[in-house]
């Protein structure tokens, strides 16, 4: 169980993305059998996904063992430009030999609450139980970003979903223009490693507050049943 985050700071975005890809490949190599990763949306991970899709890197990953999930989703059609799974497919998943059955996108049709419940069933089916055991995390890696307001996944400051302690997946209405679906803190924590990937000077002040444990910021309340690591470029890292 990791409460105090561990940070790794890299000179620039290029080195940050390269080192994150290498770290992921090492984790997969060291994990026998299935490897479950929850991907984040937003713009920060796009170059990471694109790097993982390049032939020289993609060929180093046993895609048949990799299962891709999502930490959150905008409740828009799968082909909508704002859809996180669409972004992941365009930058990575459509360019590597991952079995279609291994890509577990969040449903975005019908009612958000029903879609969230359906995704929880997907996670439970993969996990093989409906109760999370800290000794047996659901994800091998939970890859998260952070907004400049300290949100992560679709857990926004002051939102009621921050208080969810049992459901793994919930709908998020009236926080953003589009309704969202998000993993909750219990599901986010169920990982061998929670990895925040954050870059840019615009996030430095919030990163510093999160690392100091400012509980007003949703990212500061993320826990891990395993390790909790921040991969930062120098511009996002707190001043020494
Ligand atoms: C989303 C993401 C969200 C993202 C942050 C940071 O659906 O938008 O999951 O949590 O990680 O908003 O976004 P940027 O990487 O674009 O700054």
PDB file of C-alpha atoms and ligand atoms in Angstrom:
ATOM      1  CA  UNK A   1       0.000   0.000   0.000  1.00  0.00           C
ATOM      2  CA  UNK A   2       1.501   3.308  -1.082  1.00  0.00           C
ATOM      3  CA  UNK A   3       0.428   6.533   0.516  1.00  0.00           C
ATOM      4  CA  UNK A   4       3.500   8.638  -0.065  1.00  0.00           C
ATOM      5  CA  UNK A   5       3.926   9.138  -3.809  1.00  0.00           C
ATOM      6  CA  UNK A   6       7.253   8.459  -5.475  1.00  0.00           C
ATOM      7  CA  UNK A   7       8.260  10.909  -8.208  1.00  0.00           C
ATOM      8  CA  UNK A   8      10.508  10.493 -11.232  1.00  0.00           C
ATOM      9  CA  UNK A   9      11.416  13.746 -13.000  1.00  0.00           C
ATOM     10  CA  UNK A  10      12.661  13.842 -16.594  1.00  0.00           C
ATOM     11  CA  UNK A  11      14.318  16.657 -18.503  1.00  0.00           C
ATOM     12  CA  UNK A  12      11.602  17.141 -21.089  1.00  0.00           C
ATOM     13  CA  UNK A  13       8.449  15.657 -22.580  1.00  0.00           C
ATOM     14  CA  UNK A  14      10.367  13.466 -25.016  1.00  0.00           C
ATOM     15  CA  UNK A  15      12.402  11.811 -22.263  1.00  0.00           C
ATOM     16  CA  UNK A  16       9.308  11.539 -20.039  1.00  0.00           C
ATOM     17  CA  UNK A  17       7.361   9.690 -22.723  1.00  0.00           C
ATOM     18  CA  UNK A  18      10.303   7.469 -23.700  1.00  0.00           C
ATOM     19  CA  UNK A  19      11.012   6.466 -20.102  1.00  0.00           C
ATOM     20  CA  UNK A  20       7.338   5.842 -19.405  1.00  0.00           C
ATOM     21  CA  UNK A  21       7.135   3.517 -22.415  1.00  0.00           C
ATOM     22  CA  UNK A  22      10.249   1.645 -21.267  1.00  0.00           C
ATOM     23  CA  UNK A  23       8.856   1.381 -17.752  1.00  0.00           C
ATOM     24  CA  UNK A  24       5.592  -0.071 -19.092  1.00  0.00           C
ATOM     25  CA  UNK A  25       7.430  -2.605 -21.250  1.00  0.00           C
ATOM     26  CA  UNK A  26       9.451  -3.700 -18.237  1.00  0.00           C
ATOM     27  CA  UNK A  27       6.279  -4.132 -16.180  1.00  0.00           C
ATOM     28  CA  UNK A  28       4.718  -6.275 -18.899  1.00  0.00           C
ATOM     29  CA  UNK A  29       7.901  -8.347 -19.252  1.00  0.00           C
ATOM     30  CA  UNK A  30       7.936  -8.963 -15.502  1.00  0.00           C
ATOM     31  CA  UNK A  31       4.267  -9.964 -15.363  1.00  0.00           C
ATOM     32  CA  UNK A  32       3.455 -13.530 -16.348  1.00  0.00           C
ATOM     33  CA  UNK A  33       0.064 -14.070 -18.007  1.00  0.00           C
ATOM     34  CA  UNK A  34      -2.524 -11.341 -18.440  1.00  0.00           C
ATOM     35  CA  UNK A  35      -1.543  -7.682 -18.044  1.00  0.00           C
ATOM     36  CA  UNK A  36      -4.351  -5.221 -17.331  1.00  0.00           C
ATOM     37  CA  UNK A  37      -3.781  -1.531 -17.899  1.00  0.00           C
ATOM     38  CA  UNK A  38      -6.324   1.261 -17.454  1.00  0.00           C
ATOM     39  CA  UNK A  39      -5.604   4.089 -19.880  1.00  0.00           C
ATOM     40  CA  UNK A  40      -6.328   7.740 -19.286  1.00  0.00           C
ATOM     41  CA  UNK A  41      -7.723  10.196 -21.785  1.00  0.00           C
ATOM     42  CA  UNK A  42      -6.757  13.783 -22.380  1.00  0.00           C
ATOM     43  CA  UNK A  43      -3.777  15.038 -24.364  1.00  0.00           C
ATOM     44  CA  UNK A  44      -0.784  14.109 -22.192  1.00  0.00           C
ATOM     45  CA  UNK A  45      -0.733  10.378 -22.948  1.00  0.00           C
ATOM     46  CA  UNK A  46      -1.177  10.793 -26.728  1.00  0.00           C
ATOM     47  CA  UNK A  47       2.575  10.801 -27.512  1.00  0.00           C
ATOM     48  CA  UNK A  48       3.026   7.813 -25.211  1.00  0.00           C
ATOM     49  CA  UNK A  49       0.339   5.846 -27.039  1.00  0.00           C
ATOM     50  CA  UNK A  50       1.839   6.880 -30.393  1.00  0.00           C
ATOM     51  CA  UNK A  51       5.305   5.724 -29.263  1.00  0.00           C
ATOM     52  CA  UNK A  52       3.932   2.355 -28.115  1.00  0.00           C
ATOM     53  CA  UNK A  53       2.401   1.979 -31.596  1.00  0.00           C
ATOM     54  CA  UNK A  54       5.679   2.533 -33.467  1.00  0.00           C
ATOM     55  CA  UNK A  55       6.877  -0.755 -35.000  1.00  0.00           C
ATOM     56  CA  UNK A  56      10.199  -0.892 -33.116  1.00  0.00           C
ATOM     57  CA  UNK A  57       8.386  -0.519 -29.788  1.00  0.00           C
ATOM     58  CA  UNK A  58       5.174  -2.383 -30.561  1.00  0.00           C
ATOM     59  CA  UNK A  59       7.076  -5.528 -31.503  1.00  0.00           C
ATOM     60  CA  UNK A  60       8.526  -5.626 -27.963  1.00  0.00           C
ATOM     61  CA  UNK A  61       5.069  -5.967 -26.383  1.00  0.00           C
ATOM     62  CA  UNK A  62       3.142  -9.286 -26.206  1.00  0.00           C
ATOM     63  CA  UNK A  63      -0.181  -7.693 -27.152  1.00  0.00           C
ATOM     64  CA  UNK A  64      -2.080 -10.968 -26.856  1.00  0.00           C
ATOM     65  CA  UNK A  65      -1.484 -10.826 -23.077  1.00  0.00           C
ATOM     66  CA  UNK A  66      -2.445  -7.164 -22.702  1.00  0.00           C
ATOM     67  CA  UNK A  67      -5.953  -6.100 -21.667  1.00  0.00           C
ATOM     68  CA  UNK A  68      -6.826  -2.419 -22.039  1.00  0.00           C
ATOM     69  CA  UNK A  69      -9.405  -0.729 -19.864  1.00  0.00           C
ATOM     70  CA  UNK A  70     -10.189   2.971 -19.351  1.00  0.00           C
ATOM     71  CA  UNK A  71     -10.142   5.129 -16.242  1.00  0.00           C
ATOM     72  CA  UNK A  72     -12.911   7.341 -17.509  1.00  0.00           C
ATOM     73  CA  UNK A  73     -14.897   8.235 -20.592  1.00  0.00           C
ATOM     74  CA  UNK A  74     -16.893  11.081 -21.978  1.00  0.00           C
ATOM     75  CA  UNK A  75     -20.464   9.937 -22.489  1.00  0.00           C
ATOM     76  CA  UNK A  76     -20.399  10.603 -26.227  1.00  0.00           C
ATOM     77  CA  UNK A  77     -20.619   8.159 -29.151  1.00  0.00           C
ATOM     78  CA  UNK A  78     -17.579   5.947 -29.761  1.00  0.00           C
ATOM     79  CA  UNK A  79     -16.760   7.873 -32.941  1.00  0.00           C
ATOM     80  CA  UNK A  80     -17.086  11.307 -31.302  1.00  0.00           C
ATOM     81  CA  UNK A  81     -13.847  13.373 -31.324  1.00  0.00           C
ATOM     82  CA  UNK A  82     -13.995  13.700 -27.510  1.00  0.00           C
ATOM     83  CA  UNK A  83     -14.258   9.953 -26.882  1.00  0.00           C
ATOM     84  CA  UNK A  84     -11.192   8.672 -24.985  1.00  0.00           C
ATOM     85  CA  UNK A  85     -11.385   5.177 -26.430  1.00  0.00           C
ATOM     86  CA  UNK A  86     -11.460   6.681 -29.911  1.00  0.00           C
ATOM     87  CA  UNK A  87      -8.288   8.630 -29.117  1.00  0.00           C
ATOM     88  CA  UNK A  88      -6.634   5.436 -27.812  1.00  0.00           C
ATOM     89  CA  UNK A  89      -7.650   3.524 -30.925  1.00  0.00           C
ATOM     90  CA  UNK A  90      -6.432   6.253 -33.296  1.00  0.00           C
ATOM     91  CA  UNK A  91      -3.066   6.667 -31.545  1.00  0.00           C
ATOM     92  CA  UNK A  92      -2.397   3.081 -30.446  1.00  0.00           C
ATOM     93  CA  UNK A  93      -4.943   0.285 -30.499  1.00  0.00           C
ATOM     94  CA  UNK A  94      -5.720   0.297 -34.213  1.00  0.00           C
ATOM     95  CA  UNK A  95      -1.980   0.028 -34.968  1.00  0.00           C
ATOM     96  CA  UNK A  96      -0.958  -2.953 -32.824  1.00  0.00           C
ATOM     97  CA  UNK A  97      -2.014  -6.623 -32.853  1.00  0.00           C
ATOM     98  CA  UNK A  98      -4.056  -6.503 -29.662  1.00  0.00           C
ATOM     99  CA  UNK A  99      -7.038  -8.872 -29.862  1.00  0.00           C
ATOM    100  CA  UNK A 100     -10.310  -6.958 -30.153  1.00  0.00           C
ATOM    101  CA  UNK A 101     -11.632  -8.886 -27.150  1.00  0.00           C
ATOM    102  CA  UNK A 102      -8.792  -7.440 -25.057  1.00  0.00           C
ATOM    103  CA  UNK A 103      -9.952  -3.843 -25.543  1.00  0.00           C
ATOM    104  CA  UNK A 104     -12.610  -3.018 -22.957  1.00  0.00           C
ATOM    105  CA  UNK A 105     -14.016   0.398 -23.810  1.00  0.00           C
ATOM    106  CA  UNK A 106     -16.574   2.025 -21.555  1.00  0.00           C
ATOM    107  CA  UNK A 107     -20.075   1.893 -23.096  1.00  0.00           C
ATOM    108  CA  UNK A 108     -21.489   5.297 -24.018  1.00  0.00           C
ATOM    109  CA  UNK A 109     -24.988   4.440 -25.213  1.00  0.00           C
ATOM    110  CA  UNK A 110     -28.260   4.548 -23.309  1.00  0.00           C
ATOM    111  CA  UNK A 111     -28.258   5.970 -19.780  1.00  0.00           C
ATOM    112  CA  UNK A 112     -24.903   6.841 -18.133  1.00  0.00           C
ATOM    113  CA  UNK A 113     -25.805   5.123 -14.874  1.00  0.00           C
ATOM    114  CA  UNK A 114     -26.685   1.886 -16.683  1.00  0.00           C
ATOM    115  CA  UNK A 115     -23.513   2.144 -18.756  1.00  0.00           C
ATOM    116  CA  UNK A 116     -21.444   2.571 -15.576  1.00  0.00           C
ATOM    117  CA  UNK A 117     -23.082  -0.521 -14.059  1.00  0.00           C
ATOM    118  CA  UNK A 118     -22.409  -2.456 -17.253  1.00  0.00           C
ATOM    119  CA  UNK A 119     -18.722  -1.498 -17.140  1.00  0.00           C
ATOM    120  CA  UNK A 120     -18.527  -2.581 -13.515  1.00  0.00           C
ATOM    121  CA  UNK A 121     -19.809  -5.978 -14.624  1.00  0.00           C
ATOM    122  CA  UNK A 122     -17.083  -6.047 -17.280  1.00  0.00           C
ATOM    123  CA  UNK A 123     -14.451  -5.352 -14.634  1.00  0.00           C
ATOM    124  CA  UNK A 124     -15.927  -7.935 -12.264  1.00  0.00           C
ATOM    125  CA  UNK A 125     -15.953 -10.553 -15.020  1.00  0.00           C
ATOM    126  CA  UNK A 126     -12.292  -9.884 -15.780  1.00  0.00           C
ATOM    127  CA  UNK A 127     -11.384  -9.822 -12.078  1.00  0.00           C
ATOM    128  CA  UNK A 128     -13.450 -12.911 -11.250  1.00  0.00           C
ATOM    129  CA  UNK A 129     -15.081 -11.413  -8.171  1.00  0.00           C
ATOM    130  CA  UNK A 130     -17.314  -8.504  -7.156  1.00  0.00           C
ATOM    131  CA  UNK A 131     -15.245  -7.494  -4.129  1.00  0.00           C
ATOM    132  CA  UNK A 132     -11.781  -6.010  -4.565  1.00  0.00           C
ATOM    133  CA  UNK A 133      -9.008  -7.646  -2.561  1.00  0.00           C
ATOM    134  CA  UNK A 134      -6.051  -5.317  -1.885  1.00  0.00           C
ATOM    135  CA  UNK A 135      -3.784  -8.359  -2.021  1.00  0.00           C
ATOM    136  CA  UNK A 136      -4.964  -9.078  -5.583  1.00  0.00           C
ATOM    137  CA  UNK A 137      -5.272  -5.783  -7.483  1.00  0.00           C
ATOM    138  CA  UNK A 138      -7.563  -5.539 -10.508  1.00  0.00           C
ATOM    139  CA  UNK A 139      -5.078  -3.620 -12.656  1.00  0.00           C
ATOM    140  CA  UNK A 140      -1.398  -4.172 -13.163  1.00  0.00           C
ATOM    141  CA  UNK A 141      -1.061  -0.517 -14.099  1.00  0.00           C
ATOM    142  CA  UNK A 142      -3.528   2.305 -13.706  1.00  0.00           C
ATOM    143  CA  UNK A 143      -2.293   5.169 -15.889  1.00  0.00           C
ATOM    144  CA  UNK A 144      -3.726   8.510 -14.809  1.00  0.00           C
ATOM    145  CA  UNK A 145      -3.469  12.114 -15.910  1.00  0.00           C
ATOM    146  CA  UNK A 146      -4.315  15.204 -13.918  1.00  0.00           C
ATOM    147  CA  UNK A 147      -6.121  18.367 -14.904  1.00  0.00           C
ATOM    148  CA  UNK A 148      -4.917  21.810 -13.832  1.00  0.00           C
ATOM    149  CA  UNK A 149      -7.743  21.812 -11.274  1.00  0.00           C
ATOM    150  CA  UNK A 150      -6.379  18.644  -9.685  1.00  0.00           C
ATOM    151  CA  UNK A 151      -9.023  16.307 -11.131  1.00  0.00           C
ATOM    152  CA  UNK A 152      -8.053  12.840 -12.265  1.00  0.00           C
ATOM    153  CA  UNK A 153     -10.048  10.407 -14.356  1.00  0.00           C
ATOM    154  CA  UNK A 154     -13.425  12.137 -14.100  1.00  0.00           C
ATOM    155  CA  UNK A 155     -13.238  12.771 -10.362  1.00  0.00           C
ATOM    156  CA  UNK A 156     -13.671  16.525 -10.102  1.00  0.00           C
ATOM    157  CA  UNK A 157     -13.154  18.841  -7.111  1.00  0.00           C
ATOM    158  CA  UNK A 158     -16.138  18.854  -4.767  1.00  0.00           C
ATOM    159  CA  UNK A 159     -18.052  16.261  -6.804  1.00  0.00           C
ATOM    160  CA  UNK A 160     -20.216  13.701  -4.961  1.00  0.00           C
ATOM    161  CA  UNK A 161     -18.425  10.841  -6.730  1.00  0.00           C
ATOM    162  CA  UNK A 162     -15.368  11.564  -4.553  1.00  0.00           C
ATOM    163  CA  UNK A 163     -17.283  10.007  -1.662  1.00  0.00           C
ATOM    164  CA  UNK A 164     -18.132   6.739  -3.440  1.00  0.00           C
ATOM    165  CA  UNK A 165     -16.625   3.876  -1.450  1.00  0.00           C
ATOM    166  CA  UNK A 166     -18.304   0.782  -2.895  1.00  0.00           C
ATOM    167  CA  UNK A 167     -19.168   1.120  -6.609  1.00  0.00           C
ATOM    168  CA  UNK A 168     -16.204   0.691  -8.952  1.00  0.00           C
ATOM    169  CA  UNK A 169     -17.693   2.770 -11.770  1.00  0.00           C
ATOM    170  CA  UNK A 170     -20.116   5.678 -11.612  1.00  0.00           C
ATOM    171  CA  UNK A 171     -21.717   8.269 -13.877  1.00  0.00           C
ATOM    172  CA  UNK A 172     -20.712  11.916 -13.477  1.00  0.00           C
ATOM    173  CA  UNK A 173     -23.355  14.472 -14.444  1.00  0.00           C
ATOM    174  CA  UNK A 174     -23.229  18.283 -14.288  1.00  0.00           C
ATOM    175  CA  UNK A 175     -19.474  18.578 -13.724  1.00  0.00           C
ATOM    176  CA  UNK A 176     -18.438  19.105 -17.338  1.00  0.00           C
ATOM    177  CA  UNK A 177     -20.424  20.007 -20.445  1.00  0.00           C
ATOM    178  CA  UNK A 178     -20.593  16.317 -21.341  1.00  0.00           C
ATOM    179  CA  UNK A 179     -21.623  13.642 -18.871  1.00  0.00           C
ATOM    180  CA  UNK A 180     -18.770  11.305 -17.905  1.00  0.00           C
ATOM    181  CA  UNK A 181     -18.264   7.767 -16.640  1.00  0.00           C
ATOM    182  CA  UNK A 182     -15.375   7.222 -14.234  1.00  0.00           C
ATOM    183  CA  UNK A 183     -13.649   4.688 -12.073  1.00  0.00           C
ATOM    184  CA  UNK A 184     -14.013   5.532  -8.387  1.00  0.00           C
ATOM    185  CA  UNK A 185     -11.272   5.715  -5.776  1.00  0.00           C
ATOM    186  CA  UNK A 186     -11.673   2.046  -4.762  1.00  0.00           C
ATOM    187  CA  UNK A 187     -11.200   0.921  -8.367  1.00  0.00           C
ATOM    188  CA  UNK A 188      -8.386   3.380  -9.066  1.00  0.00           C
ATOM    189  CA  UNK A 189      -6.527   2.081  -6.002  1.00  0.00           C
ATOM    190  CA  UNK A 190      -6.828  -1.555  -7.074  1.00  0.00           C
ATOM    191  CA  UNK A 191      -3.577  -1.592  -9.013  1.00  0.00           C
ATOM    192  CA  UNK A 192      -0.065  -2.956  -8.595  1.00  0.00           C
ATOM    193  CA  UNK A 193       1.058   0.470  -9.734  1.00  0.00           C
ATOM    194  CA  UNK A 194      -0.856   3.736 -10.070  1.00  0.00           C
ATOM    195  CA  UNK A 195       1.162   5.912 -12.431  1.00  0.00           C
ATOM    196  CA  UNK A 196       0.427   9.593 -12.895  1.00  0.00           C
ATOM    197  CA  UNK A 197       1.812  10.958 -16.159  1.00  0.00           C
ATOM    198  CA  UNK A 198       1.882  14.766 -15.949  1.00  0.00           C
ATOM    199  CA  UNK A 199       3.845  17.369 -17.886  1.00  0.00           C
ATOM    200  CA  UNK A 200       3.907  21.110 -18.469  1.00  0.00           C
ATOM    201  CA  UNK A 201       4.566  24.202 -16.376  1.00  0.00           C
ATOM    202  CA  UNK A 202       0.842  24.880 -16.169  1.00  0.00           C
ATOM    203  CA  UNK A 203       0.457  21.966 -13.764  1.00  0.00           C
ATOM    204  CA  UNK A 204       3.496  22.590 -11.550  1.00  0.00           C
ATOM    205  CA  UNK A 205       1.619  24.431  -8.784  1.00  0.00           C
ATOM    206  CA  UNK A 206      -1.138  21.818  -8.625  1.00  0.00           C
ATOM    207  CA  UNK A 207       1.375  18.944  -8.680  1.00  0.00           C
ATOM    208  CA  UNK A 208       3.129  20.544  -5.714  1.00  0.00           C
ATOM    209  CA  UNK A 209      -0.168  20.846  -3.809  1.00  0.00           C
ATOM    210  CA  UNK A 210      -1.100  17.253  -4.602  1.00  0.00           C
ATOM    211  CA  UNK A 211       2.293  15.925  -3.486  1.00  0.00           C
ATOM    212  CA  UNK A 212       1.878  17.891  -0.277  1.00  0.00           C
ATOM    213  CA  UNK A 213      -1.417  16.048   0.263  1.00  0.00           C
ATOM    214  CA  UNK A 214      -3.915  18.840  -0.364  1.00  0.00           C
ATOM    215  CA  UNK A 215      -7.125  16.798   0.022  1.00  0.00           C
ATOM    216  CA  UNK A 216      -9.152  19.485  -1.774  1.00  0.00           C
ATOM    217  CA  UNK A 217      -7.611  18.103  -4.968  1.00  0.00           C
ATOM    218  CA  UNK A 218      -9.046  14.774  -6.171  1.00  0.00           C
ATOM    219  CA  UNK A 219      -5.650  13.556  -7.460  1.00  0.00           C
ATOM    220  CA  UNK A 220      -4.248  13.900  -3.927  1.00  0.00           C
ATOM    221  CA  UNK A 221      -6.787  11.383  -2.649  1.00  0.00           C
ATOM    222  CA  UNK A 222      -5.778   8.629  -5.063  1.00  0.00           C
ATOM    223  CA  UNK A 223      -4.301   5.662  -3.244  1.00  0.00           C
ATOM    224  CA  UNK A 224      -2.722   2.473  -4.518  1.00  0.00           C
ATOM    225  CA  UNK A 225      -2.814  -1.074  -3.219  1.00  0.00           C
ATOM    226  CA  UNK A 226       0.661  -1.272  -4.705  1.00  0.00           C
ATOM    227  CA  UNK A 227       2.984   1.524  -5.789  1.00  0.00           C
ATOM    228  CA  UNK A 228       2.028   5.136  -6.548  1.00  0.00           C
ATOM    229  CA  UNK A 229       4.436   6.880  -8.923  1.00  0.00           C
ATOM    230  CA  UNK A 230       4.436  10.302 -10.596  1.00  0.00           C
ATOM    231  CA  UNK A 231       6.256  10.541 -13.923  1.00  0.00           C
ATOM    232  CA  UNK A 232       6.866  14.272 -14.439  1.00  0.00           C
ATOM    233  CA  UNK A 233       8.791  16.435 -16.810  1.00  0.00           C
ATOM    234  CA  UNK A 234      10.937  19.103 -15.164  1.00  0.00           C
ATOM    235  CA  UNK A 235       8.458  21.890 -15.922  1.00  0.00           C
ATOM    236  CA  UNK A 236       5.673  20.127 -14.014  1.00  0.00           C
ATOM    237  CA  UNK A 237       7.849  19.054 -11.096  1.00  0.00           C
ATOM    238  CA  UNK A 238       7.757  21.092  -7.896  1.00  0.00           C
ATOM    239  CA  UNK A 239      10.633  23.550  -7.596  1.00  0.00           C
ATOM    240  CA  UNK A 240      13.504  21.900  -5.691  1.00  0.00           C
TER     241      UNK A 240
HETATM  242  C1  LIG B   1     -10.097  12.881 -19.526  1.00  0.00           C
HETATM  243  C2  LIG B   1      -8.956  12.338 -18.724  1.00  0.00           C
HETATM  244  C3  LIG B   1      -8.606  13.351 -17.684  1.00  0.00           C
HETATM  245  C4  LIG B   1      -7.231  13.847 -18.067  1.00  0.00           C
HETATM  246  C5  LIG B   1      -6.949  15.176 -17.431  1.00  0.00           C
HETATM  247  C6  LIG B   1      -5.629  15.753 -17.969  1.00  0.00           C
HETATM  248  O1  LIG B   1     -11.039  12.144 -19.839  1.00  0.00           O
HETATM  249  O2  LIG B   1      -9.984  14.057 -19.891  1.00  0.00           O
HETATM  250  O3  LIG B   1      -9.078  11.090 -18.301  1.00  0.00           O
HETATM  251  O4  LIG B   1      -8.613  12.892 -16.367  1.00  0.00           O
HETATM  252  O5  LIG B   1      -6.260  12.884 -17.666  1.00  0.00           O
HETATM  253  O6  LIG B   1      -8.017  16.050 -17.763  1.00  0.00           O
HETATM  254  O7  LIG B   1      -5.812  16.026 -19.326  1.00  0.00           O
HETATM  255  P1  LIG B   1      -4.569  16.547 -20.196  1.00  0.00           P
HETATM  256  O8  LIG B   1      -3.601  15.411 -20.269  1.00  0.00           O
HETATM  257  O9  LIG B   1      -5.189  16.872 -21.543  1.00  0.00           O
HETATM  258  O10 LIG B   1      -4.020  17.756 -19.498  1.00  0.00           O
END
